Amino acid sequence: MSKNVLIFGHKNPDTDSITSAIVMENFEKKLGHENAKAVRTGNVNKETQYVLNYLGMEAPELIDDVEDGQEVILVDHNEATQCVNNIANAKILKVVDHHTMNFVAPYQLYYRTEPVGCTQTVLFKMYKENDVEIDKNIATLMLSAIASDTLVLRSPTTTDDDRKAVKELEKISGLSINDFGVDMLKAGTDISEYTPEQVINIDSKLFEQSNKKFRIAQVNTADLDSIFKNQAYFEQAINEDIQKENLDFYVFAATDIINSNSKIISLGNDAGVVEKAFGVPVDNHTAMLENVVSRKKQILPPILDNLK
Ligand code: MG
Ligand code: MG
Ligand code: MG
């Protein structure tokens, strides 16, 4: 068993999950916890790679599972379905998150969640509260994750706390969220080298609630047509996943980061929930969701409401 305390975000990690692990490792070390170690539970996407390249930073080490009794810190997630394999047998010391809570532990732990746009906004506050210095690299990582999770402060998940953090992080990093953040988001929309299977797995989350098992995947794009001209291939990849994982339904959302809309593909036996949840017609397995960009705030809740 590793003597390190492993820090990681969710599977199919996004920029918040990768950078929050790095920022939390630095935080723990500054508080004297030298054995803190950031790792990741999946591939680095192109958006995150853009940030790491800018900083000349290596991605954290990849892990597939954790050993029994491994001490861990979770960032940017709490649900077991989105966590590393064998998490049930690990010892969770801390959770720092900004998602709906679907978590129980039969022991005491540090659990911090806030209804803000990004885990890094919570970490920003923790740095402040503990007088830990936010240097230029840490500020850049924080700013990048907030830009990613809030689509450059345009998502309805954005809060005043996120905006306040960004103001200060822009100063420290010397970056403008509107320039750097948009370039970063654009880098993430390049799916030219990916297979349809890889595209649906860039940012796919598994949920098991109301006796249903389903996935909501999301990909950012600056051009919906470029995605939907390949709809048949995506449907094939989604259907294979539905079979393999025995899912009740699957929602794949392509989010237009320029116009702040999402066009979805919904498949599976319970795919009809989408029509009820959003009150929109589903045509050829697709539906346009105007002004919808947030899985957490705008896609998941109406689906859960209509599963009951
Ligand atoms: Mg995330
Ligand atoms: Mg996040
Ligand atoms: Mg996200």
PDB file of N, CA and C and ligand atoms in Angstrom, residues 10 14 16-17 76 97-99 117-119 149 296, ligand 2:
ATOM      1  N   HIS A  10     -12.488  13.033 -10.575  1.00  0.00           N
ATOM      2  CA  HIS A  10     -13.339  11.978 -11.140  1.00  0.00           C
ATOM      3  C   HIS A  10     -12.720  11.323 -12.360  1.00  0.00           C
ATOM      4  N   ASP A  14     -11.760  16.237 -16.091  1.00  0.00           N
ATOM      5  CA  ASP A  14     -11.776  17.516 -16.796  1.00  0.00           C
ATOM      6  C   ASP A  14     -10.673  18.401 -16.202  1.00  0.00           C
ATOM      7  N   ASP A  16     -10.874  20.847 -14.132  1.00  0.00           N
ATOM      8  CA  ASP A  16     -11.025  21.039 -12.682  1.00  0.00           C
ATOM      9  C   ASP A  16     -10.484  19.828 -11.920  1.00  0.00           C
ATOM     10  N   SER A  17     -10.805  18.632 -12.388  1.00  0.00           N
ATOM     11  CA  SER A  17     -10.361  17.429 -11.676  1.00  0.00           C
ATOM     12  C   SER A  17      -8.836  17.283 -11.671  1.00  0.00           C
ATOM     13  N   ASP A  76     -13.401  17.465  -6.632  1.00  0.00           N
ATOM     14  CA  ASP A  76     -14.296  17.627  -7.789  1.00  0.00           C
ATOM     15  C   ASP A  76     -15.247  16.452  -8.036  1.00  0.00           C
ATOM     16  N   ASP A  97     -15.398  19.608  -2.926  1.00  0.00           N
ATOM     17  CA  ASP A  97     -16.244  19.392  -4.094  1.00  0.00           C
ATOM     18  C   ASP A  97     -17.243  20.534  -4.284  1.00  0.00           C
ATOM     19  N   HIS A  98     -17.940  20.487  -5.416  1.00  0.00           N
ATOM     20  CA  HIS A  98     -19.011  21.460  -5.683  1.00  0.00           C
ATOM     21  C   HIS A  98     -20.175  20.787  -6.409  1.00  0.00           C
ATOM     22  N   HIS A  99     -20.372  19.489  -6.185  1.00  0.00           N
ATOM     23  CA  HIS A  99     -21.463  18.761  -6.838  1.00  0.00           C
ATOM     24  C   HIS A  99     -22.526  18.327  -5.827  1.00  0.00           C
ATOM     25  N   GLY A 117     -19.188  27.449  -8.740  1.00  0.00           N
ATOM     26  CA  GLY A 117     -19.015  26.971 -10.109  1.00  0.00           C
ATOM     27  C   GLY A 117     -17.891  25.988 -10.308  1.00  0.00           C
ATOM     28  N   CYS A 118     -16.985  25.889  -9.349  1.00  0.00           N
ATOM     29  CA  CYS A 118     -15.764  25.125  -9.607  1.00  0.00           C
ATOM     30  C   CYS A 118     -15.108  24.720  -8.280  1.00  0.00           C
ATOM     31  N   THR A 119     -14.512  23.551  -8.243  1.00  0.00           N
ATOM     32  CA  THR A 119     -13.773  23.138  -7.036  1.00  0.00           C
ATOM     33  C   THR A 119     -12.670  24.133  -6.700  1.00  0.00           C
ATOM     34  N   ASP A 149     -15.011  25.142 -16.024  1.00  0.00           N
ATOM     35  CA  ASP A 149     -16.281  24.723 -15.425  1.00  0.00           C
ATOM     36  C   ASP A 149     -17.400  25.742 -15.650  1.00  0.00           C
ATOM     37  N   LYS A 296     -24.587  19.788 -14.562  1.00  0.00           N
ATOM     38  CA  LYS A 296     -24.892  19.766 -13.126  1.00  0.00           C
ATOM     39  C   LYS A 296     -26.178  20.507 -12.798  1.00  0.00           C
TER      40      LYS A 296
HETATM   41 MG    MG B   2     -15.681  20.919 -11.267  1.00  0.00          MG
END
